[in-house]
Short mmCIF file of C-alpha atoms in Angstrom, two decimals:
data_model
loop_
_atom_site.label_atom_id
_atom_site.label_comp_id
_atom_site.label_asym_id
_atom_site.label_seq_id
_atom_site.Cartn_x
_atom_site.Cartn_y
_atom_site.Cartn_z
CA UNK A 1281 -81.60 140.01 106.66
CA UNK A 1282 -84.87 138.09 106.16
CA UNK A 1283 -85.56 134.84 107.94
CA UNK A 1284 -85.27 132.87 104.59
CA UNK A 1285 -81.83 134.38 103.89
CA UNK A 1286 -81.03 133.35 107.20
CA UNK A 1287 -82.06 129.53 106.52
CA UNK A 1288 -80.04 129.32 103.48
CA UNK A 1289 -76.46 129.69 105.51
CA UNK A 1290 -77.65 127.51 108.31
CA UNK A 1291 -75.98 124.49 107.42
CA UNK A 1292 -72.66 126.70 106.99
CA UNK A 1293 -73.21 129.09 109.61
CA UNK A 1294 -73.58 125.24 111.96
CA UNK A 1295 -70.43 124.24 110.01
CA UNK A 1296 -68.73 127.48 110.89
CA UNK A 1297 -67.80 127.40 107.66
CA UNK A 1298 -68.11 130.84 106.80
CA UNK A 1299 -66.18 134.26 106.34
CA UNK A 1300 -66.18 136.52 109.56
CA UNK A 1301 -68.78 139.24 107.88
CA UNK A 1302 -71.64 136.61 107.54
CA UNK A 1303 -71.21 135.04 111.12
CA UNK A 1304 -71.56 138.36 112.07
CA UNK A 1305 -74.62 139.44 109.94
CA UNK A 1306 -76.44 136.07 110.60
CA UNK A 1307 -75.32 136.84 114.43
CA UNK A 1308 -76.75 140.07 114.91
CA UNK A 1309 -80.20 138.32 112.89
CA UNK A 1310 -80.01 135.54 115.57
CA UNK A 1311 -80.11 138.71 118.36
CA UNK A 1312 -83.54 139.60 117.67
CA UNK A 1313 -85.28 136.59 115.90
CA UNK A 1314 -86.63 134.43 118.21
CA UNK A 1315 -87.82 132.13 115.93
CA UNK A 1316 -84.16 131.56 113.80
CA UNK A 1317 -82.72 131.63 117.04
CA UNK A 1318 -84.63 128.47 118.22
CA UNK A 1319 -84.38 126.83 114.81
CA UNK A 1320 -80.96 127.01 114.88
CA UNK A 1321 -80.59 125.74 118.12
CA UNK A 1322 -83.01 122.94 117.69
CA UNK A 1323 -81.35 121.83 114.39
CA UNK A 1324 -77.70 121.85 116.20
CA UNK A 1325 -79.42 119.76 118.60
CA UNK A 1326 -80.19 117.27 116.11
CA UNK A 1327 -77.00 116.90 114.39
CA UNK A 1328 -75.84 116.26 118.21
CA UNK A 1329 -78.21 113.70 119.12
CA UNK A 1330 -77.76 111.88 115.90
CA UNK A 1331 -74.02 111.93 115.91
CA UNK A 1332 -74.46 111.02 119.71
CA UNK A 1333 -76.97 108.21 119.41
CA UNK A 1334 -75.12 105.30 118.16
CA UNK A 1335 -78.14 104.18 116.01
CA UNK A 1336 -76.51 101.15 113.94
CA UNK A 1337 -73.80 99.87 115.99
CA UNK A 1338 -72.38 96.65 115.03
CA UNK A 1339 -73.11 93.52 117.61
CA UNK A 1340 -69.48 92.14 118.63
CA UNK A 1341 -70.64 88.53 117.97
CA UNK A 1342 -72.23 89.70 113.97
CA UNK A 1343 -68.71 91.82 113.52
CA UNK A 1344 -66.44 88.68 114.25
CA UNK A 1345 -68.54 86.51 111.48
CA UNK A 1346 -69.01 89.07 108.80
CA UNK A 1347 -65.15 89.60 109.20
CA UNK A 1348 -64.40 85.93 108.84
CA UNK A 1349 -66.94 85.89 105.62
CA UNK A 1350 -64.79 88.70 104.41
CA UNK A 1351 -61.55 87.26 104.70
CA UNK A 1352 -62.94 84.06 103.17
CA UNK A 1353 -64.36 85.15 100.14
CA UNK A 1354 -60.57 87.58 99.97
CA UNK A 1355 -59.34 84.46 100.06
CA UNK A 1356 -61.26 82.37 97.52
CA UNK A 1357 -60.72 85.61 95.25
CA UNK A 1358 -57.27 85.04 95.43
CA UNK A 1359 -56.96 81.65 94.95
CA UNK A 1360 -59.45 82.13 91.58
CA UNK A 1361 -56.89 84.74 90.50
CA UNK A 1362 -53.83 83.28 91.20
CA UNK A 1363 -52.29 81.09 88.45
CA UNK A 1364 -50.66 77.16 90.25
CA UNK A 1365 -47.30 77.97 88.81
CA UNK A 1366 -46.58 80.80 90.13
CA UNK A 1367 -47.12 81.11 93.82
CA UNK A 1368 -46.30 85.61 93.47
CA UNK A 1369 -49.18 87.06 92.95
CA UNK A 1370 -48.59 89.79 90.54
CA UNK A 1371 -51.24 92.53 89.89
CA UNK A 1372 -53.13 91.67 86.20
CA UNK A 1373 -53.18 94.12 83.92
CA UNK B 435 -31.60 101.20 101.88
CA UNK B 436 -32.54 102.25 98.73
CA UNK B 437 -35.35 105.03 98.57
CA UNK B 438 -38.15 105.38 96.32
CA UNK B 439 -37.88 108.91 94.15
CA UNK B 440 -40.90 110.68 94.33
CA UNK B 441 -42.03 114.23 93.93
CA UNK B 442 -44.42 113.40 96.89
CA UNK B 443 -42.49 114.63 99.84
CA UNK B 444 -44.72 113.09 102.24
CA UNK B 445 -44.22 109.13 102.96
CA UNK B 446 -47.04 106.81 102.55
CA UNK B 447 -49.34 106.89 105.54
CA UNK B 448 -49.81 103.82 107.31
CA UNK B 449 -52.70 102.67 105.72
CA UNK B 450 -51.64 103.67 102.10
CA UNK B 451 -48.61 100.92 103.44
CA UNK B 452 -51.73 97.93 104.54
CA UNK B 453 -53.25 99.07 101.00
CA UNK B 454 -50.30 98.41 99.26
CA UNK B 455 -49.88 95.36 101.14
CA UNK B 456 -53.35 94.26 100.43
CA UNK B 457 -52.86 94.71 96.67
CA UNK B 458 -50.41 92.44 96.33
CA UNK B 459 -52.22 90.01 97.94
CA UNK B 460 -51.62 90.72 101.85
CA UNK B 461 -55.00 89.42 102.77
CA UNK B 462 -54.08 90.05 106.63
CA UNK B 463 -53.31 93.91 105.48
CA UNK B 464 -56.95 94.06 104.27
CA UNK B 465 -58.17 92.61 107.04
CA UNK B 466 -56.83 94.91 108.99
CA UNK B 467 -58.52 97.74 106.64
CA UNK B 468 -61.57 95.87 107.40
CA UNK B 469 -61.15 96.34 111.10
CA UNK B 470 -60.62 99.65 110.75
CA UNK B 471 -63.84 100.78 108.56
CA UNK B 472 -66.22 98.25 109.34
CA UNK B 473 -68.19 99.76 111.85
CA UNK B 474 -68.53 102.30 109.41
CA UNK B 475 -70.02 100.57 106.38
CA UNK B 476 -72.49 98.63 108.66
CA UNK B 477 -73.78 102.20 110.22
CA UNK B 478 -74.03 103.35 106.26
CA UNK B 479 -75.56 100.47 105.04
CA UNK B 480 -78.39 99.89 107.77
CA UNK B 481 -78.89 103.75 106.88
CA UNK B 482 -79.64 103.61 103.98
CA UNK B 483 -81.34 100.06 103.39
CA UNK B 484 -83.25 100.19 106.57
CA UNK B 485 -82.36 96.36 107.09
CA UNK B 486 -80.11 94.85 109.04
CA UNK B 487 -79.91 91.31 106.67
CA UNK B 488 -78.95 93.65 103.57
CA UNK B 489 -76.83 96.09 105.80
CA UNK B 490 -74.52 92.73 106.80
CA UNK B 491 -75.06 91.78 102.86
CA UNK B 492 -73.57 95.33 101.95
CA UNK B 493 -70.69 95.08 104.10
CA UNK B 494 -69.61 91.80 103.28
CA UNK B 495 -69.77 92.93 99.02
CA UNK B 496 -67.97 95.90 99.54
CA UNK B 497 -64.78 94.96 101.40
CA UNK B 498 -65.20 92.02 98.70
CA UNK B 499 -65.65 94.36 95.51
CA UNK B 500 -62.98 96.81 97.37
CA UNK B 501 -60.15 93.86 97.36
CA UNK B 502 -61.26 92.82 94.15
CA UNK B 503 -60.64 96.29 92.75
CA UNK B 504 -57.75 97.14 94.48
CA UNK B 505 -55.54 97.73 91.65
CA UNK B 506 -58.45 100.86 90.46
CA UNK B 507 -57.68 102.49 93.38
CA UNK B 508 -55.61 105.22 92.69
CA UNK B 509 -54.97 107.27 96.20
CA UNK B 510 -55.98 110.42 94.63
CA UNK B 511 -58.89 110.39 97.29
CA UNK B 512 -58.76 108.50 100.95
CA UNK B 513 -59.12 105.10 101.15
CA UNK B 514 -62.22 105.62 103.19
CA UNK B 515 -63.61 107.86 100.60
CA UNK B 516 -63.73 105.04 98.11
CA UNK B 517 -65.02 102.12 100.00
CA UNK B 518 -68.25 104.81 101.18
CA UNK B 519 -68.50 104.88 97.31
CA UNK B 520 -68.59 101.64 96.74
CA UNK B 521 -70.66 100.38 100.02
CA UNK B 522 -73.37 103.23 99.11
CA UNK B 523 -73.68 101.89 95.68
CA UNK B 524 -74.00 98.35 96.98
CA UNK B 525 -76.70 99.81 99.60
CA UNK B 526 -78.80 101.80 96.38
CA UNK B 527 -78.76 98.54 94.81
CA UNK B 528 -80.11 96.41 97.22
CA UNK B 529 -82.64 99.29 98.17
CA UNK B 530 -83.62 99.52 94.70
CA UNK B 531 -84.46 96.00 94.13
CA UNK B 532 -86.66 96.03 97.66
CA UNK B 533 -88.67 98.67 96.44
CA UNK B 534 -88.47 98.78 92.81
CA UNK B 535 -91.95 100.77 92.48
CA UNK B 536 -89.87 103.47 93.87
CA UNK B 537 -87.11 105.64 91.73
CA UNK B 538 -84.14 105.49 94.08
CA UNK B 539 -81.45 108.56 92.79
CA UNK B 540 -78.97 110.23 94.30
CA UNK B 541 -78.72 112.46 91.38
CA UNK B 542 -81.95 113.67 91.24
CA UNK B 543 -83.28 116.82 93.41
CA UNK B 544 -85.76 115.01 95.39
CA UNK B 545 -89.04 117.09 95.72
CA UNK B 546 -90.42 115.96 99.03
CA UNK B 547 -93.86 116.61 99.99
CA UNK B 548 -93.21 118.43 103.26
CA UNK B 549 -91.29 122.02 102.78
CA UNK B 550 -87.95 122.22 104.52
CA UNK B 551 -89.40 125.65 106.12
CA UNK B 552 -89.55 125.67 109.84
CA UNK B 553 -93.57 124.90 110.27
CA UNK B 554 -93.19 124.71 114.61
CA UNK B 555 -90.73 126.76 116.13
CA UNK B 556 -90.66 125.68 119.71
CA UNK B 557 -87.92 125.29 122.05
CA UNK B 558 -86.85 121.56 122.96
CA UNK B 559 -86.65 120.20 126.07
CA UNK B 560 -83.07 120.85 127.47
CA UNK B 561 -82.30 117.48 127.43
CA UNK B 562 -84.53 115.18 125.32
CA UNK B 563 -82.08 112.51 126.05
CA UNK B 564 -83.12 112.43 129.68
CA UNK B 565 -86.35 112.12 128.75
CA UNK B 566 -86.52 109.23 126.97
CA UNK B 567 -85.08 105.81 128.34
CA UNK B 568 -82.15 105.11 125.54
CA UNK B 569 -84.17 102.42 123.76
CA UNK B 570 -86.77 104.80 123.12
CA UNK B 571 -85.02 107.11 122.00
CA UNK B 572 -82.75 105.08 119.31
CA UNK B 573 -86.69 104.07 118.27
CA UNK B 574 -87.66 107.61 117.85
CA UNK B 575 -84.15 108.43 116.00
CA UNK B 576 -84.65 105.61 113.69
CA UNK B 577 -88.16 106.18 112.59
CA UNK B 578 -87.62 110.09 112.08
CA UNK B 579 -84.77 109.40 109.99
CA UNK B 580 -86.52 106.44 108.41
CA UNK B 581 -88.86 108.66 106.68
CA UNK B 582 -86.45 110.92 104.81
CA UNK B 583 -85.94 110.01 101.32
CA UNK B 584 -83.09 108.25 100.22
CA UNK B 585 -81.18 110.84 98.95
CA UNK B 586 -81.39 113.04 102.18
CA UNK B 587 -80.58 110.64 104.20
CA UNK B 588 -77.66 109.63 102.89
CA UNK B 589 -76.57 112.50 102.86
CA UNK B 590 -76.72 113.27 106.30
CA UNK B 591 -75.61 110.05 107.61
CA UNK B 592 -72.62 110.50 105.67
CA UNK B 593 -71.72 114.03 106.61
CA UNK B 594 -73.33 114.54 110.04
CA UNK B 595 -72.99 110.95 111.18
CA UNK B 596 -69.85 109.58 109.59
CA UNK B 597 -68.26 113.10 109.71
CA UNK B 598 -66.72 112.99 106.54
CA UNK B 599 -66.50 116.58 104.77
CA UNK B 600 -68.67 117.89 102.46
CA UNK B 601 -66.11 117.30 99.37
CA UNK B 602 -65.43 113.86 100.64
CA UNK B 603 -69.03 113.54 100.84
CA UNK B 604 -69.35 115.04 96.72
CA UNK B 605 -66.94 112.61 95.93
CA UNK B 606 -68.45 109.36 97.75
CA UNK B 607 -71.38 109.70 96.36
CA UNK B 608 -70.35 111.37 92.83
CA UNK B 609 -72.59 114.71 93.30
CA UNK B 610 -71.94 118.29 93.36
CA UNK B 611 -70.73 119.91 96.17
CA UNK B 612 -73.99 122.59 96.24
CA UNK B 613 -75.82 119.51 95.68
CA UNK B 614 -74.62 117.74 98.98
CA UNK B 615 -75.31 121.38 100.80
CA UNK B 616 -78.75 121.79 99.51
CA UNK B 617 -79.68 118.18 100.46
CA UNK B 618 -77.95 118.24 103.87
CA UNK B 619 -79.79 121.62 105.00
CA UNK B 620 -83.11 120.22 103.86
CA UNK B 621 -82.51 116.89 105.77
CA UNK B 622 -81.75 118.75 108.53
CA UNK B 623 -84.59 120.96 108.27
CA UNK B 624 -86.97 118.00 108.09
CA UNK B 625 -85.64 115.77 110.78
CA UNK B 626 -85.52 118.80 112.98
CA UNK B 627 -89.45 119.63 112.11
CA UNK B 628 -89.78 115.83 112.71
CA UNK B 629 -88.18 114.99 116.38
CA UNK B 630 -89.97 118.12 117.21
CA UNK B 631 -92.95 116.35 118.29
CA UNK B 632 -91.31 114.43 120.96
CA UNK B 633 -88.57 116.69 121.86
CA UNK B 634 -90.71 119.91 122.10
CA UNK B 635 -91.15 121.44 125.77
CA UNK B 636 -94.10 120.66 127.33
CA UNK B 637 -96.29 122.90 129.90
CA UNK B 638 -95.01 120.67 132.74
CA UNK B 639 -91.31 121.29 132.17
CA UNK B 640 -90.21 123.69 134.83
CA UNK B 641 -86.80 124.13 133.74
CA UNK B 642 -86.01 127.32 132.15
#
């Protein structure tokens, strides 16, 4: 197996999303290459770190209005779509 | 009590009940869907717009355009799976008109100007998060990630962030499923290549 081949089932082979002959071919590629071997590592590492890292997280106080906006503008949908007479809603065609 | 006949064994999952509710015009049943995936959209949005006044734009359209199109949904895919759809295409949008100078697809195989082949191979620090204080490290994570085009990105944030699947990710964002692999091993490949300037080891770290 070349190094290249190797690259193109990373993503799977980090999935584990792969038959049991592969793992084990890409395995036994991983036993000598130093270089894959890091590369693999390093890239699991920054799936982790990513996944780990809480980049974007939503500020309690900016959560509580945008829900409120939300509900709101639900609620002025509704009220736009819902004929006086009948109070029901009932799903339009 | 009388039961519904359907060739579905399976009852409706608790949130197929709130949107059910919410279609009939249960507005605290949405809300409750909003609880639920909120978080969520704001991550995806502030992903892929890179700012936070359209990210809180993005969420507040999509949970709108989701109620408003309700009835369209037809439960062949998750709930979840359709409001990603739905927020990403309100997040392209708003990207798009920031920087119109730039072609913004999904669709398109994005040819970026650095290779996704490994260029440094070095081993990492064992524990770059120790190394940085956690401020500087969410700056480091956000301006690696920054610089991946659109389509990458997206990508990754929805499969390696979100953790949705790689067909849920096909069907959020309406691509083929070799299409989400290619671009998820490339961004990969490039933020790797890119965090490994800070997370590299250096001659004074000891640890082995």
């Amino acid at each position: 197996m070349k190094c290249s081949d190797f690259l193109k089932e990373l993503s799977d082979y980090l999935d584990n999303n792969m038959d049991a002959t592969t793992k084990a071919e890409l395995e036994e590629h991983l036993q000598w290459c130093h270089n894959c071997y890091v590369v693999c590592n390093t890239t699991k590492s920054t799936i982790e770190i990513y996944r780990g890292s809480e980049l974007y997280e939503l500020p309690d106080e900016l959560r509580g209005r945008l829900q409120k906006a939300i509900v709101s503008k639900c609620e002025c949908h509704k009220r736009e779509t819902q004929s006086p007479e009948t109070p029901d809603p009932k799903p339009e065609k | 009590m009388d039961t519904i006949e359907q060739n579905v064994a399976e009852p409706p999952s608790e949130e197929m009940l709130l949107v059910g509710a919410a279609r009939t015009g249960d507005i605290a049943a949405f809300e409750s869907l909003v609880r639920r995936y909120d978080r969520n959209v704001f991550r995806i949005a502030q992903h892929i717009t890179q700012n936070r006044e359209d990210a809180e734009d993005v969420v507040q359209d999509a949970f709108l355009k989701a109620y408003q199109n309700l009835g369209q949904f037809q439960g062949q895919s998750k709930f979840y799976t359709w409001l990603v759809r739905i927020a990403v295409n309100e997040a392209l949008m708003r990207l798009r008109r920031r920087r119109p100078e730039r072609m913004i697809s999904l669709d398109e195989d994005v040819k970026t100007e650095e290779d996704s082949m490994p260029r440094e191979v070095a081993d990492w620090s064992p524990n770059p998060e120790q190394q940085y204080s956690q401020a500087e490290l969410k700056e480091i994570l956000g301006k690696t990630i920054q610089g991946l085009p659109p389509s990458f990105r997206t990508v990754f944030v929805l499969r390696d962030v979100e953790g949705l699947s790689t067909e849920e990710t096909a069907s959020a964002l309406e691509l083929s499923v070799p299409a989400v692999k290619s671009r998820l091993l490339r961004a990969r490949l490039q933020l790797r290549e890119r965090l490994n300037k800070y997370f590299k080891r250096r001659d004074g770290d000891s640890r082995s």
